[in-house]
Tab-separated table of C-alpha atoms in Angstrom:
chain	number	residue	atom	x	y	z
A	271	UNK	CA	112.358	118.229	187.118
A	272	UNK	CA	108.712	117.448	187.872
A	273	UNK	CA	108.830	119.818	190.839
A	274	UNK	CA	110.186	122.690	188.681
A	275	UNK	CA	107.386	122.212	186.162
A	276	UNK	CA	104.769	122.383	188.882
A	277	UNK	CA	106.420	125.477	190.327
A	278	UNK	CA	106.453	127.150	186.884
A	279	UNK	CA	102.788	126.308	186.395
A	280	UNK	CA	101.983	127.814	189.808
A	281	UNK	CA	103.886	130.977	188.785
A	282	UNK	CA	101.816	131.197	185.595
A	283	UNK	CA	98.543	130.970	187.490
A	284	UNK	CA	99.497	133.357	190.307
A	285	UNK	CA	99.711	136.393	187.987
A	286	UNK	CA	96.176	137.803	188.245
A	287	UNK	CA	96.662	141.515	187.557
A	288	UNK	CA	98.795	144.040	185.711
A	289	UNK	CA	100.178	147.398	186.799
A	290	UNK	CA	99.620	150.204	184.277
A	291	UNK	CA	102.740	152.345	184.512
A	292	UNK	CA	101.260	155.037	182.261
A	293	UNK	CA	103.248	158.255	182.689
A	294	UNK	CA	104.768	157.367	186.063
A	295	UNK	CA	108.232	157.959	184.552
A	296	UNK	CA	107.483	161.722	184.603
A	297	UNK	CA	106.131	162.245	188.166
A	298	UNK	CA	106.507	166.040	188.039
A	299	UNK	CA	104.173	166.231	185.046
A	300	UNK	CA	101.307	164.194	186.553
A	301	UNK	CA	99.214	167.257	187.477
A	302	UNK	CA	99.878	168.982	184.151
A	303	UNK	CA	99.004	165.851	182.149
A	304	UNK	CA	95.821	165.367	184.197
A	305	UNK	CA	94.724	168.925	183.346
A	306	UNK	CA	95.554	168.547	179.630
A	307	UNK	CA	93.795	165.177	179.251
A	308	UNK	CA	90.763	166.365	181.255
A	309	UNK	CA	90.372	169.433	178.992
A	310	UNK	CA	90.724	167.253	175.881
A	311	UNK	CA	88.122	164.787	177.222
A	312	UNK	CA	85.651	167.592	177.957
A	313	UNK	CA	86.200	169.054	174.447
A	314	UNK	CA	85.572	165.630	172.883
A	315	UNK	CA	82.385	165.051	174.931
A	316	UNK	CA	80.926	168.535	174.353
A	317	UNK	CA	81.835	168.607	170.650
A	318	UNK	CA	80.385	165.188	169.876
A	319	UNK	CA	77.264	165.634	172.022
A	320	UNK	CA	76.614	168.917	170.171
A	321	UNK	CA	76.923	167.163	166.796
A	322	UNK	CA	74.516	164.391	167.930
A	323	UNK	CA	71.972	166.973	169.148
A	324	UNK	CA	72.273	169.069	165.980
A	325	UNK	CA	71.764	166.077	163.675
A	326	UNK	CA	68.602	165.205	165.634
A	327	UNK	CA	66.969	168.632	166.048
A	328	UNK	CA	67.936	170.482	162.841
A	329	UNK	CA	65.866	169.422	159.834
A	330	UNK	CA	68.578	170.534	157.360
A	331	UNK	CA	70.969	167.967	158.897
A	332	UNK	CA	68.588	165.015	158.696
A	333	UNK	CA	70.274	163.486	155.640
A	334	UNK	CA	72.315	160.267	155.217
A	335	UNK	CA	75.589	162.193	155.484
A	336	UNK	CA	74.685	163.628	158.894
A	337	UNK	CA	73.022	160.399	160.013
A	338	UNK	CA	76.435	158.721	159.725
A	339	UNK	CA	78.106	161.744	161.330
A	340	UNK	CA	75.757	161.382	164.328
A	341	UNK	CA	76.693	157.696	164.585
A	342	UNK	CA	80.364	158.599	164.310
A	343	UNK	CA	80.070	161.155	167.123
A	344	UNK	CA	78.304	158.643	169.398
A	345	UNK	CA	81.063	156.159	168.615
A	346	UNK	CA	83.783	158.707	169.438
A	347	UNK	CA	82.263	159.310	172.889
A	348	UNK	CA	82.325	155.561	173.597
A	349	UNK	CA	85.807	155.143	172.090
A	350	UNK	CA	87.538	157.783	174.243
A	351	UNK	CA	85.597	156.726	177.346
A	352	UNK	CA	87.298	153.318	177.216
A	353	UNK	CA	90.741	154.828	177.897
A	354	UNK	CA	90.658	158.441	179.152
A	355	UNK	CA	88.692	158.051	182.462
A	356	UNK	CA	91.056	155.254	183.550
A	357	UNK	CA	94.071	157.363	182.505
A	358	UNK	CA	92.798	160.360	184.501
A	359	UNK	CA	92.220	158.171	187.568
A	360	UNK	CA	95.731	156.658	187.294
A	361	UNK	CA	97.295	160.118	187.116
A	362	UNK	CA	95.750	160.876	190.547
A	363	UNK	CA	96.696	157.718	192.448
A	364	UNK	CA	99.623	155.507	193.330
A	365	UNK	CA	97.782	152.182	192.980
A	366	UNK	CA	97.520	151.508	189.239
A	367	UNK	CA	96.697	147.820	189.396
A	368	UNK	CA	94.253	146.452	186.826
A	369	UNK	CA	92.824	142.927	187.002
A	370	UNK	CA	93.084	140.498	184.072
A	371	UNK	CA	89.329	140.740	183.541
A	372	UNK	CA	89.329	144.571	183.570
A	373	UNK	CA	92.356	144.629	181.251
A	374	UNK	CA	90.748	142.152	178.830
A	375	UNK	CA	87.472	144.124	178.918
A	376	UNK	CA	89.252	147.403	178.187
A	377	UNK	CA	91.195	145.848	175.297
A	378	UNK	CA	88.050	144.216	173.885
A	379	UNK	CA	85.994	147.426	173.831
A	380	UNK	CA	88.937	149.431	172.520
A	381	UNK	CA	89.428	146.997	169.611
A	382	UNK	CA	85.710	146.671	168.831
A	383	UNK	CA	85.099	150.432	168.855
A	384	UNK	CA	88.287	151.057	166.843
A	385	UNK	CA	87.136	148.567	164.199
A	386	UNK	CA	83.648	150.109	164.228
A	387	UNK	CA	85.230	153.512	163.586
A	388	UNK	CA	87.015	152.081	160.522
A	389	UNK	CA	83.718	150.689	159.215
A	390	UNK	CA	81.710	153.872	159.837
A	391	UNK	CA	84.365	155.994	158.093
A	392	UNK	CA	84.083	153.565	155.162
A	393	UNK	CA	80.278	153.906	155.113
A	394	UNK	CA	80.662	157.706	155.180
A	395	UNK	CA	83.029	157.556	152.200
A	396	UNK	CA	80.491	155.416	150.304
A	397	UNK	CA	77.810	158.008	151.067
A	398	UNK	CA	80.053	160.770	149.628
A	399	UNK	CA	80.874	158.592	146.616
A	400	UNK	CA	77.183	158.100	145.766
A	401	UNK	CA	76.374	161.794	146.411
A	402	UNK	CA	79.080	163.082	144.072
A	403	UNK	CA	79.396	160.338	141.456
A	404	UNK	CA	75.655	159.422	141.215
A	405	UNK	CA	73.811	162.549	142.439
A	406	UNK	CA	70.556	161.776	140.594
A	407	UNK	CA	70.303	158.304	142.148
A	408	UNK	CA	71.502	159.432	145.589
A	409	UNK	CA	68.030	159.643	147.260
A	410	UNK	CA	67.125	156.194	145.895
A	411	UNK	CA	70.397	154.458	146.796
A	412	UNK	CA	71.007	156.065	150.194
A	413	UNK	CA	67.503	155.461	151.501
A	414	UNK	CA	66.641	155.150	155.185
A	415	UNK	CA	66.635	151.345	155.097
A	416	UNK	CA	70.133	151.099	153.593
A	417	UNK	CA	71.527	153.713	156.014
A	418	UNK	CA	70.134	151.766	158.990
A	419	UNK	CA	71.539	148.486	157.633
A	420	UNK	CA	74.983	150.009	157.049
A	421	UNK	CA	75.061	151.617	160.511
A	422	UNK	CA	73.922	148.396	162.222
A	423	UNK	CA	76.496	146.371	160.284
A	424	UNK	CA	79.245	148.797	161.297
A	425	UNK	CA	78.318	148.581	164.996
A	426	UNK	CA	77.996	144.780	165.294
A	427	UNK	CA	80.327	143.230	162.676
A	428	UNK	CA	83.510	143.566	164.778
A	429	UNK	CA	81.944	142.108	167.953
A	430	UNK	CA	82.403	138.325	167.312
A	431	UNK	CA	85.891	138.713	165.784
A	432	UNK	CA	87.297	140.563	168.764
A	433	UNK	CA	85.666	138.330	171.377
A	434	UNK	CA	87.738	135.429	170.030
A	435	UNK	CA	90.813	137.596	169.446
A	436	UNK	CA	90.841	139.023	172.985
A	437	UNK	CA	90.223	135.555	174.453
A	438	UNK	CA	93.247	134.147	172.586
A	439	UNK	CA	95.515	136.962	173.825
A	440	UNK	CA	94.518	136.510	177.465
A	441	UNK	CA	94.748	132.713	177.181
A	442	UNK	CA	98.526	133.112	176.831
A	443	UNK	CA	100.603	132.328	179.944
A	444	UNK	CA	101.785	135.400	181.873
A	445	UNK	CA	104.500	134.287	184.261
A	446	UNK	CA	106.994	137.141	184.304
A	447	UNK	CA	106.762	140.807	185.338
A	448	UNK	CA	103.280	142.306	185.449
A	449	UNK	CA	104.137	145.954	184.713
A	450	UNK	CA	102.485	147.258	181.529
A	451	UNK	CA	104.550	150.201	180.327
A	452	UNK	CA	101.512	151.880	178.774
A	453	UNK	CA	98.476	153.911	179.814
A	454	UNK	CA	95.890	151.310	178.742
A	455	UNK	CA	95.700	147.615	177.841
A	456	UNK	CA	96.795	147.754	174.222
A	457	UNK	CA	97.938	144.671	172.305
A	458	UNK	CA	101.736	145.321	171.960
A	459	UNK	CA	102.478	145.988	175.682
A	460	UNK	CA	100.315	143.036	176.810
A	461	UNK	CA	102.036	140.654	174.368
A	462	UNK	CA	105.445	141.785	175.662
A	463	UNK	CA	104.551	140.309	179.068
A	464	UNK	CA	103.424	136.927	177.691
A	465	UNK	CA	105.943	134.151	178.316
A	466	UNK	CA	104.483	131.681	175.825
A	467	UNK	CA	104.938	131.560	172.051
A	468	UNK	CA	103.175	134.638	170.614
A	469	UNK	CA	103.938	133.944	166.923
A	470	UNK	CA	100.389	132.770	166.099
A	471	UNK	CA	98.863	135.791	167.859
A	472	UNK	CA	101.234	138.160	166.042
A	473	UNK	CA	100.246	136.666	162.684
A	474	UNK	CA	96.592	136.920	163.703
A	475	UNK	CA	97.107	140.621	164.509
A	476	UNK	CA	98.181	141.220	160.909
A	477	UNK	CA	95.191	139.254	159.586
A	478	UNK	CA	92.719	141.194	161.757
A	479	UNK	CA	94.470	144.487	160.887
A	480	UNK	CA	94.077	143.701	157.174
A	481	UNK	CA	90.366	142.897	157.673
A	482	UNK	CA	89.384	145.868	159.843
A	483	UNK	CA	91.963	148.518	158.879
A	484	UNK	CA	93.639	147.893	155.512
A	485	UNK	CA	90.579	146.733	153.525
A	486	UNK	CA	88.348	149.611	154.767
A	487	UNK	CA	91.200	152.039	154.074
A	488	UNK	CA	91.593	150.706	150.506
A	489	UNK	CA	87.823	151.006	149.957
A	490	UNK	CA	87.933	154.610	151.178
A	491	UNK	CA	90.938	155.293	148.943
A	492	UNK	CA	89.108	153.792	145.955
A	493	UNK	CA	86.026	155.922	146.721
A	494	UNK	CA	88.126	159.095	146.826
A	495	UNK	CA	89.913	158.282	143.564
A	496	UNK	CA	86.473	158.152	141.915
A	497	UNK	CA	85.235	161.223	143.831
A	498	UNK	CA	88.248	163.386	142.945
A	499	UNK	CA	88.111	162.195	139.334
A	500	UNK	CA	84.406	163.216	139.153
A	501	UNK	CA	85.022	166.579	140.867
A	502	UNK	CA	87.826	167.475	138.421
A	503	UNK	CA	85.433	166.877	135.513
A	504	UNK	CA	82.890	169.414	136.826
A	505	UNK	CA	82.690	172.430	134.491
A	506	UNK	CA	82.662	175.272	137.039
A	507	UNK	CA	85.244	176.123	139.692
A	508	UNK	CA	82.403	176.920	142.128
A	509	UNK	CA	80.890	173.460	141.606
A	510	UNK	CA	84.273	171.819	142.148
A	511	UNK	CA	84.883	173.796	145.351
A	512	UNK	CA	81.402	173.019	146.693
A	513	UNK	CA	81.706	169.291	145.898
A	514	UNK	CA	85.135	169.031	147.499
A	515	UNK	CA	84.038	170.948	150.616
A	516	UNK	CA	81.482	168.199	151.390
A	517	UNK	CA	84.323	165.642	151.487
A	518	UNK	CA	87.262	167.571	152.946
A	519	UNK	CA	86.272	167.113	156.614
A	520	UNK	CA	85.834	163.367	156.216
A	521	UNK	CA	89.111	163.090	154.285
A	522	UNK	CA	91.035	164.883	157.052
A	523	UNK	CA	89.550	162.613	159.749
A	524	UNK	CA	90.354	159.494	157.687
A	525	UNK	CA	93.959	160.616	157.195
A	526	UNK	CA	94.464	161.283	160.924
A	527	UNK	CA	92.817	158.089	162.170
A	528	UNK	CA	94.062	155.554	159.617
A	529	UNK	CA	97.509	157.115	159.368
A	530	UNK	CA	98.283	156.731	163.074
A	531	UNK	CA	96.531	153.336	163.303
A	532	UNK	CA	98.398	151.789	160.366
A	533	UNK	CA	101.759	153.097	161.619
A	534	UNK	CA	101.095	151.659	165.094
A	535	UNK	CA	99.811	148.186	164.217
A	536	UNK	CA	101.279	147.417	160.791
A	537	UNK	CA	104.915	148.408	161.352
A	538	UNK	CA	107.461	145.637	162.057
A	539	UNK	CA	107.856	144.462	165.656
A	540	UNK	CA	111.588	145.327	165.557
A	541	UNK	CA	110.759	149.033	165.140
A	542	UNK	CA	108.526	149.136	168.245
A	543	UNK	CA	109.708	151.199	171.202
A	544	UNK	CA	107.867	152.104	174.405
A	545	UNK	CA	108.121	155.856	173.792
A	546	UNK	CA	106.905	155.685	170.179
A	547	UNK	CA	104.097	153.241	171.065
A	548	UNK	CA	102.808	155.635	173.735
A	549	UNK	CA	103.082	158.606	171.366
A	550	UNK	CA	101.145	156.941	168.538
A	551	UNK	CA	98.605	155.558	171.019
A	552	UNK	CA	98.030	159.054	172.436
A	553	UNK	CA	97.588	160.336	168.909
A	554	UNK	CA	94.874	157.928	167.777
A	555	UNK	CA	93.136	157.466	171.148
A	556	UNK	CA	93.029	161.084	172.363
A	557	UNK	CA	94.377	163.691	169.915
A	558	UNK	CA	92.518	162.536	166.779
A	559	UNK	CA	89.122	162.235	168.561
A	560	UNK	CA	89.640	165.799	169.859
A	561	UNK	CA	90.149	167.139	166.331
A	562	UNK	CA	87.191	165.262	164.799
A	563	UNK	CA	84.323	167.435	166.150
A	564	UNK	CA	86.408	170.580	165.563
A	565	UNK	CA	87.048	169.564	161.938
A	566	UNK	CA	83.397	168.734	161.292
A	567	UNK	CA	82.145	171.938	162.950
A	568	UNK	CA	84.673	174.459	161.691
A	569	UNK	CA	84.996	173.115	158.137
A	570	UNK	CA	81.316	172.355	157.527
A	571	UNK	CA	79.054	175.309	156.742
A	572	UNK	CA	75.814	173.364	157.312
A	573	UNK	CA	76.926	172.311	160.806
A	574	UNK	CA	78.107	175.852	161.614
A	575	UNK	CA	74.760	177.340	160.517
A	576	UNK	CA	72.840	174.719	162.543
A	577	UNK	CA	75.104	175.358	165.545
A	578	UNK	CA	74.510	179.120	165.409
A	579	UNK	CA	70.739	178.574	165.193
A	580	UNK	CA	70.797	176.115	168.077
A	581	UNK	CA	72.944	178.350	170.296
A	582	UNK	CA	70.849	181.449	169.565
A	583	UNK	CA	67.643	179.535	170.494
A	584	UNK	CA	69.290	178.170	173.643
A	585	UNK	CA	70.560	181.630	174.709
A	586	UNK	CA	67.156	183.253	174.049
A	587	UNK	CA	65.311	180.529	175.981
C-alpha cells in the first residue's frame, strides 16, 4: 500500500508538460487553417495599430472616447498575441509540447488581458453614458486625470486576482494523460486533465467570472438602458441618429465579446464538449478581435475621416 502511494506521487510529479492537440484531428486542413489565421492576425495587427496611430496624430480624435479606443486597440494586440503566434507555430510542426510554466504563463496573460478587456469596455460605456446623459458636464467629469485613472485601473486591477487563480489551477495534481485537446491553455481543457478534486476551482471560476465578466456586463447594460432612454427623449430624429451612432460600434463589440465569453465560461459543465469549446474559443480569441477594428473604422465617421487624411498624407509623402 505504501509503495503504491509513493508510485502515484512519483507519477504526479513526472508530468512536466502538456501536448496541445489544437487542430491535429484535421491534418489535411493544417495549411488552410494556417493561411486563414495568419491573414486574420495581420488584419488585427494592422487595424489596431492604425487606430492607435490615428488617436495619437489626429487632433479631432484626442478626446476621452478615442483615448479609451486607443487603449482598447493596444489591448487587442496583446490579447491576440498570447494565442495566435503559438497556434500558427503549432500548425507548422509535429512537436506541440508546452511546458507547465509556458502553459501557466499563457493562461495567466490570457485571463488578465481578457479581464482587462471587460473593464475597458465598461469604462468606454461609462464615457458614452456621461457624453449622452450629461453632455454639459462631460468635459468636467471626463477630464484627463479621471481618464488616466480609469485606464490604469483597467490595466492593473486583474493582475493580482489572476496570479493567485492561475497558481491554484497549476497547483492541482496532473497524473493522467497530458494531451490538451485545445489550441491554447484555457481553463476547461486544463482542468479536465487534473486528477485531484477540482470542485473548489470550479466554484472559484464562477466567482471570478461574476467579478470580471458578469458585473462589468451588468454595468454596461445599465449604462445603455440610460443611454437609450435619453436618446429616445431627444426631439429630433437627426439628433437621435447622431447620438446612437456614437454608441453603436461599442455596443456591437460588447455584444460579440461578452456574448461568446459568457456562453463559454458560465454554461454548465455538463454541456461542455471539445468541439463547442474550440468553436467558442476561436470566436472570442480570434474572430471577435478581427471584427473590432473593422467595426470601429467602418461604422465611425470620425475615424474614417481621420484615416482618409492620414492615408492621403502618407501617400503624398
